[in-house]
mmCIF file of C-alpha atoms in Angstrom:
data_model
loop_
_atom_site.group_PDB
_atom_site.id
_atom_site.type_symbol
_atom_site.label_atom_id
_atom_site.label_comp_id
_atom_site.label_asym_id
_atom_site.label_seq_id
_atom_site.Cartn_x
_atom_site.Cartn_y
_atom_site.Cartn_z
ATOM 1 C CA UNK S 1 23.255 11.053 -12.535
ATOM 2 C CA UNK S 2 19.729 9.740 -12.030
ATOM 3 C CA UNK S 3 19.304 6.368 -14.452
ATOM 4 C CA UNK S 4 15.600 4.707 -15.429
ATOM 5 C CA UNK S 5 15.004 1.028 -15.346
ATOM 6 C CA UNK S 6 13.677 -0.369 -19.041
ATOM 7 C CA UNK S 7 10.550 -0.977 -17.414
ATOM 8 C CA UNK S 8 10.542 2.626 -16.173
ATOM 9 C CA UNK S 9 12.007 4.085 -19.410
ATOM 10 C CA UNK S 10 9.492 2.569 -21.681
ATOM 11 C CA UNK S 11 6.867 3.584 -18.655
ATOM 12 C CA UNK S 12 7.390 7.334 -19.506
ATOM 13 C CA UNK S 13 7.764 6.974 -23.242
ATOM 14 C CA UNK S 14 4.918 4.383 -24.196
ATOM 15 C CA UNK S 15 2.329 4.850 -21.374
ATOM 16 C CA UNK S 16 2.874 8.824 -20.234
ATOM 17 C CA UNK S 17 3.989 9.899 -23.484
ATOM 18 C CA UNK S 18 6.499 12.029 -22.576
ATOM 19 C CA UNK S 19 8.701 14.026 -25.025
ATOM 20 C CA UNK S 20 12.408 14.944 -24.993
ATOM 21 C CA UNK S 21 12.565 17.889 -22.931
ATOM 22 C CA UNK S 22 9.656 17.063 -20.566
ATOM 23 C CA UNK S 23 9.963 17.876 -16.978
ATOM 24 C CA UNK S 24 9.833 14.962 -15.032
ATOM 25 C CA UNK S 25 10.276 14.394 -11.235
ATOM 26 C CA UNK S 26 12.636 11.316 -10.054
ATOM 27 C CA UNK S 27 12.669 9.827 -6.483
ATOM 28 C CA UNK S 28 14.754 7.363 -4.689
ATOM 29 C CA UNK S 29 11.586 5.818 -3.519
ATOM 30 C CA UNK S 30 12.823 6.716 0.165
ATOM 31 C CA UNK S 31 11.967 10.473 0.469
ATOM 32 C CA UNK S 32 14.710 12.160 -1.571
ATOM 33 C CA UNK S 33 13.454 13.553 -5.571
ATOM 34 C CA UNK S 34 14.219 16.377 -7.779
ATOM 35 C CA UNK S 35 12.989 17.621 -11.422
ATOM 36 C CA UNK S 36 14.757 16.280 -14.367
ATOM 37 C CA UNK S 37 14.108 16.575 -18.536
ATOM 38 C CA UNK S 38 13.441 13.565 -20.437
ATOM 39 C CA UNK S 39 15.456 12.262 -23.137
ATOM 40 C CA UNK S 40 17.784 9.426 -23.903
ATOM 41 C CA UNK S 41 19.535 10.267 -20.854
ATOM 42 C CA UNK S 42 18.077 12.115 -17.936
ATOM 43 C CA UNK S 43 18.948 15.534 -17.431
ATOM 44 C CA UNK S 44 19.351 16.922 -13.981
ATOM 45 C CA UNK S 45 17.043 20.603 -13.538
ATOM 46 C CA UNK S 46 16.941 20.682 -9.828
ATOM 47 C CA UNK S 47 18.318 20.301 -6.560
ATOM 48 C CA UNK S 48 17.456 17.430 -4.479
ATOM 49 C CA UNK S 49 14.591 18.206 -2.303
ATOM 50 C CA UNK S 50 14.098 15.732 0.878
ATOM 51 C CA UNK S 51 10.661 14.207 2.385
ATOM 52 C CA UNK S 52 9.904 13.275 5.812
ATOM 53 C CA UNK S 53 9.134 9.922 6.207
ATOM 54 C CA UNK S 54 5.332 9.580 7.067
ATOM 55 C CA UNK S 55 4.332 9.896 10.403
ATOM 56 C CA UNK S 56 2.897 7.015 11.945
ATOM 57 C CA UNK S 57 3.540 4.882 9.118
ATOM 58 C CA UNK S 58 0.947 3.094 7.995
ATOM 59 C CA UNK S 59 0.224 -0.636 7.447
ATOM 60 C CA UNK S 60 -2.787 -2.393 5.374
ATOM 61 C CA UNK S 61 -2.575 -6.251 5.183
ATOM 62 C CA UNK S 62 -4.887 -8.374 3.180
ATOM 63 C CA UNK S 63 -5.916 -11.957 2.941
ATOM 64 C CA UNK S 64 -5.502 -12.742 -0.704
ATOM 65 C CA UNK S 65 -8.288 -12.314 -2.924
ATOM 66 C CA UNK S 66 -8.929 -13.553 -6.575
ATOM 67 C CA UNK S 67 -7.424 -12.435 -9.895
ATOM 68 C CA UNK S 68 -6.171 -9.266 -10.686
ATOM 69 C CA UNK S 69 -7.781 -7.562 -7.393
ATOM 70 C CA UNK S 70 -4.244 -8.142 -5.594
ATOM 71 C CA UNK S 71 -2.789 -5.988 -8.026
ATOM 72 C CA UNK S 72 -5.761 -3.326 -7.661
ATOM 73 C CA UNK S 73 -5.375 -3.188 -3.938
ATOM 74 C CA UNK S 74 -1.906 -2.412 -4.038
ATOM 75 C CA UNK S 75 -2.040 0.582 -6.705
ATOM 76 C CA UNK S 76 -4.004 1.829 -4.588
ATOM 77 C CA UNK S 77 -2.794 1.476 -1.404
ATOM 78 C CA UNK S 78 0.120 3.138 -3.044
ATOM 79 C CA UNK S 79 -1.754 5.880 -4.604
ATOM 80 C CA UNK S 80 -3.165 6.853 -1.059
ATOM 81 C CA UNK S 81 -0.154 6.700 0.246
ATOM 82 C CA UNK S 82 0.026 3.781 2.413
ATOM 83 C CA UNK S 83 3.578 3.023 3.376
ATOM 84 C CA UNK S 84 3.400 -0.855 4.020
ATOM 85 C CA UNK S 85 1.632 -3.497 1.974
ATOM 86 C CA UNK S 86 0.654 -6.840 3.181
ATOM 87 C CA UNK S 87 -0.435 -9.961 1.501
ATOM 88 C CA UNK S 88 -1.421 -13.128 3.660
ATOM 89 C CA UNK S 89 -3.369 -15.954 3.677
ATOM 90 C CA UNK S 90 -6.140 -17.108 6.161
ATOM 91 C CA UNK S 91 -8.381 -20.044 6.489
ATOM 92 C CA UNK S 92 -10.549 -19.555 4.649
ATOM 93 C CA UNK S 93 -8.976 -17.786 1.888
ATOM 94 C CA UNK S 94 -10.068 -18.791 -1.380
ATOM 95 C CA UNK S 95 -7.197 -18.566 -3.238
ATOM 96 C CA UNK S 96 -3.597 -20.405 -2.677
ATOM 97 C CA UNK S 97 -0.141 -19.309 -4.418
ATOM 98 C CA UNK S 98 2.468 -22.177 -4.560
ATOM 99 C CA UNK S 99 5.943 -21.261 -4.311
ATOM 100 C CA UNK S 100 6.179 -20.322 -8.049
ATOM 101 C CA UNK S 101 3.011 -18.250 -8.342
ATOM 102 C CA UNK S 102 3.781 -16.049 -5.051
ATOM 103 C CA UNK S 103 7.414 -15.752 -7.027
ATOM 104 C CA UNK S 104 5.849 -14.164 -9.832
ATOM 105 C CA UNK S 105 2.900 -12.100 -8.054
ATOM 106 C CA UNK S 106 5.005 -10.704 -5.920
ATOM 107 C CA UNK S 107 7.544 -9.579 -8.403
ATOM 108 C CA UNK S 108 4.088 -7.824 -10.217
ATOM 109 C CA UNK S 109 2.561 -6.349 -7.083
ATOM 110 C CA UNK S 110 5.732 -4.810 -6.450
ATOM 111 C CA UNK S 111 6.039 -3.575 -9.866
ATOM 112 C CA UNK S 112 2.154 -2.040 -9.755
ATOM 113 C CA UNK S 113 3.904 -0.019 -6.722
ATOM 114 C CA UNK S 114 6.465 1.374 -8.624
ATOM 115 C CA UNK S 115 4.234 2.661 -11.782
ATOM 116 C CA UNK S 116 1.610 3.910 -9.072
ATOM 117 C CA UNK S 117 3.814 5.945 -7.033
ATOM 118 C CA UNK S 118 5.162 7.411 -10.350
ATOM 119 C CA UNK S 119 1.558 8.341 -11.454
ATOM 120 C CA UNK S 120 0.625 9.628 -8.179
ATOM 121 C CA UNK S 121 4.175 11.346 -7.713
ATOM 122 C CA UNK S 122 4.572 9.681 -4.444
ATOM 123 C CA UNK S 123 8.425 9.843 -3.310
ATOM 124 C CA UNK S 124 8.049 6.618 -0.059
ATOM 125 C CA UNK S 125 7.674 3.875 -2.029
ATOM 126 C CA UNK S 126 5.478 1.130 -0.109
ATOM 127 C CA UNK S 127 7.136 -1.721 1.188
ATOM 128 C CA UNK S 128 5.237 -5.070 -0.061
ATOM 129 C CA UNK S 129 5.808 -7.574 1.974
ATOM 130 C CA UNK S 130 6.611 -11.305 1.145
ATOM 131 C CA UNK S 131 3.614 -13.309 1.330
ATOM 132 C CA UNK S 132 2.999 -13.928 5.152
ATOM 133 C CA UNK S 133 0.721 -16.381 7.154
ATOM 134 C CA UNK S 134 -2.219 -15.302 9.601
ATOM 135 C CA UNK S 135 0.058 -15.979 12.655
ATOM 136 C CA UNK S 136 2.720 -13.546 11.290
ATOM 137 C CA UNK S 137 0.185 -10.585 10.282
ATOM 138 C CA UNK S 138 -1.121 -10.474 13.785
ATOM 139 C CA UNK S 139 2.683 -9.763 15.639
ATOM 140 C CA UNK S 140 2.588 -6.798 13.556
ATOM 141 C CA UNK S 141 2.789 -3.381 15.361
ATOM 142 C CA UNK S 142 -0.257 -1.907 16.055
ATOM 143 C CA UNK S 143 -1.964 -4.250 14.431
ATOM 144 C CA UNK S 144 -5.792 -4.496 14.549
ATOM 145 C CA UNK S 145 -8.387 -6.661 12.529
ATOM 146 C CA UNK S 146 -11.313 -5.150 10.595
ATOM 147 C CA UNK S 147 -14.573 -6.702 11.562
ATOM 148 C CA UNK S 148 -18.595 -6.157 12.257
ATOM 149 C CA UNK S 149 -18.640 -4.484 15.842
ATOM 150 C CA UNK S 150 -15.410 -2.581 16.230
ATOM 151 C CA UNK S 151 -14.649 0.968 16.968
ATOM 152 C CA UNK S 152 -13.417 3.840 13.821
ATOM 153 C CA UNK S 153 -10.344 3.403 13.002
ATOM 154 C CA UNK S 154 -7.265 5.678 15.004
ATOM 155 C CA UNK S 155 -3.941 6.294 14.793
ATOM 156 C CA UNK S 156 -3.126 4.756 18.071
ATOM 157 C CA UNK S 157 -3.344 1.287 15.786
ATOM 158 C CA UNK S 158 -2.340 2.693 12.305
ATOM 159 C CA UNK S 159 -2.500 -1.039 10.925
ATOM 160 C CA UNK S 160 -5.226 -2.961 10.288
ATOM 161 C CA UNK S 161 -5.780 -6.457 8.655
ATOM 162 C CA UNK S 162 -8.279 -7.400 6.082
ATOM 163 C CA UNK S 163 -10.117 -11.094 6.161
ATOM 164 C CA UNK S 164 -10.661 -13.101 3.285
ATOM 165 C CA UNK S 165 -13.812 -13.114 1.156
ATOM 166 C CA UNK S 166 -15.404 -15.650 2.897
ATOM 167 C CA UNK S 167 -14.688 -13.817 6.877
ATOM 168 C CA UNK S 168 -12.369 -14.767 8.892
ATOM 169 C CA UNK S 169 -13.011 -18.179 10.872
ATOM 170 C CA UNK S 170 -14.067 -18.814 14.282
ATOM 171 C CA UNK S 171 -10.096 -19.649 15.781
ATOM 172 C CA UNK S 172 -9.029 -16.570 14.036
ATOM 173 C CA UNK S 173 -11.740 -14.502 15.463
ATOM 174 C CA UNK S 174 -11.215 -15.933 18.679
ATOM 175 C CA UNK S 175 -7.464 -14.500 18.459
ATOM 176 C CA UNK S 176 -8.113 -11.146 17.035
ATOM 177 C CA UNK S 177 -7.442 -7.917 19.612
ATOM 178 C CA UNK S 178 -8.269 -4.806 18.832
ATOM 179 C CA UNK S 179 -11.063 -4.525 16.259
ATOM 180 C CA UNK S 180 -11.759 -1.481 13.696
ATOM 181 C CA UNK S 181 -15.211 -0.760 11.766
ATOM 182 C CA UNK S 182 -15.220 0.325 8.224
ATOM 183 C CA UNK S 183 -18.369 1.305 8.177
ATOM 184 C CA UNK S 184 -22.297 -0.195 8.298
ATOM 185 C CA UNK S 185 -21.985 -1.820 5.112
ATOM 186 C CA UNK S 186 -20.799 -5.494 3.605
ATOM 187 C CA UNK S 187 -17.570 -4.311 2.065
ATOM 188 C CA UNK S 188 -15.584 -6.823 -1.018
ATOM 189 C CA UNK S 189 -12.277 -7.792 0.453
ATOM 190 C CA UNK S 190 -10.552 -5.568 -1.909
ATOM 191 C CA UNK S 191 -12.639 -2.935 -1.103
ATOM 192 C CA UNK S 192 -12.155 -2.768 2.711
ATOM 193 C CA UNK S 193 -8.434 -2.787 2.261
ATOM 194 C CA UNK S 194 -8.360 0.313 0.206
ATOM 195 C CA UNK S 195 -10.800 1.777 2.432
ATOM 196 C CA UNK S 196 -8.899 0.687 5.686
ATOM 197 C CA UNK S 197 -5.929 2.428 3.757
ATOM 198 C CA UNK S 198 -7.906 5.565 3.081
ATOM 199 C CA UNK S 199 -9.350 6.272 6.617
ATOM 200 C CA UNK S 200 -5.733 5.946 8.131
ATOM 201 C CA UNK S 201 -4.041 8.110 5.731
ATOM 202 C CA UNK S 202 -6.633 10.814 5.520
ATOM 203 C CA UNK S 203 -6.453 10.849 9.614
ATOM 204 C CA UNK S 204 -2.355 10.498 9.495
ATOM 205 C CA UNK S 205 -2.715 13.812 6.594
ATOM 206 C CA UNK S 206 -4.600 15.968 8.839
ATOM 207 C CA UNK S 207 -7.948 15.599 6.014
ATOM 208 C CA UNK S 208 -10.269 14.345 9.203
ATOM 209 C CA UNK S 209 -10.840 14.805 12.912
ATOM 210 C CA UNK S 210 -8.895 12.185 14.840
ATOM 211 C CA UNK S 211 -11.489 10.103 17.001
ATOM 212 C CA UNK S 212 -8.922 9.640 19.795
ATOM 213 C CA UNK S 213 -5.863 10.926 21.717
ATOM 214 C CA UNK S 214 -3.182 12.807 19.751
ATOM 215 C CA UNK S 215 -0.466 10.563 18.341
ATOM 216 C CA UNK S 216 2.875 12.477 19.310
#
């Protein structure tokens, strides 16, 4: 019997206003859902339909950016359906998260994933990583950097890294590979990551013209 979390429970009842009786989808978060009613206990009115998992997954990571924009970045990332989330810090990132601080955002970042895959009725919930260091990001499969001069972004690299506010520095320039364009203008950090997230998606869904080989 499928069971709700509190926080997902009072998600449904205070924020969606659902009533007793009210269809409502539940997922797994790793592919597998089917439809439910609401009420003080769930009850089951469906089989249990299956998902592929997304093919090439996709990976966005970001240098950490101020206030609440970590949070906006990763709702959506999730919304788009972006199926790995990470947060890292780089020289000259402006903000730093002591032990306690990264304790707590992560635990919110990865709660922003849950409530947007349930508004966007995604069934892969995004993995969000722990908080990693430059050094880590760039051993990342398929990993590329966004930055002034590269080519669009293809499938052949479905991840790509974000810089900080302030750019990324002239050592971590200097070890970049592969670099990816998101376009002609100056993008906010928080903005190129949801863009970065939206051009691989849309080409991984079929919604634009891949700019290179086939992936198979």
């Amino acid at each position: 019997m499928p069971e709700l979390t509190v926080e997902d429970r009072h998600h449904l009842d205070r924020v969606r206003r659902l009533r007793a009786g009210d269809p409502v989808s539940v997922t797994d978060g790793r592919g597998a859902w089917r439809w439910c009613r609401f009420g003080p206990e769930l009850l089951i009115d469906g089989e249990i339909q299956c998902v592929d998992v997304p093919n090439p997954p996709v990976t966005v990571a970001f240098a950490l950016v101020k206030g609440e924009r970590p949070e906006l970045v990763v709702q959506k990332l999730t919304e788009l359906g972006v199926d790995r989330v990470v947060p890292f810090v780089a020289e000259r990132s402006v903000v730093r998260w002591d032990a306690e601080k990264t304790a707590r955002s992560l635990t919110r970042l990865r709660r922003v994933a849950i409530e947007a895959a349930m508004q966007s009725r995604r069934v892969w919930l995004p993995t969000i990583d722990d908080l990693r260091t430059f050094d880590e990001v760039l051993t990342l499969p398929g990993m590329v950097a966004a930055d002034r001069g590269g080519t669009p972004p293809s499938l052949t690299a479905p991840s790509i890294m974000i810089g900080p506010e302030g750019g990324w520095s002239d050592q971590e320039r200097s070890r970049l590979g592969g670099l990816v364009s998101l376009g002609g203008g100056v993008l906010r950090a928080e903005t190129a990551a949801i863009t970065a997230g939206a051009m691989l998606c849309a080409l991984r869904d079929g919604l634009v013209a891949h700019p290179g080989p086939e992936v198979p």
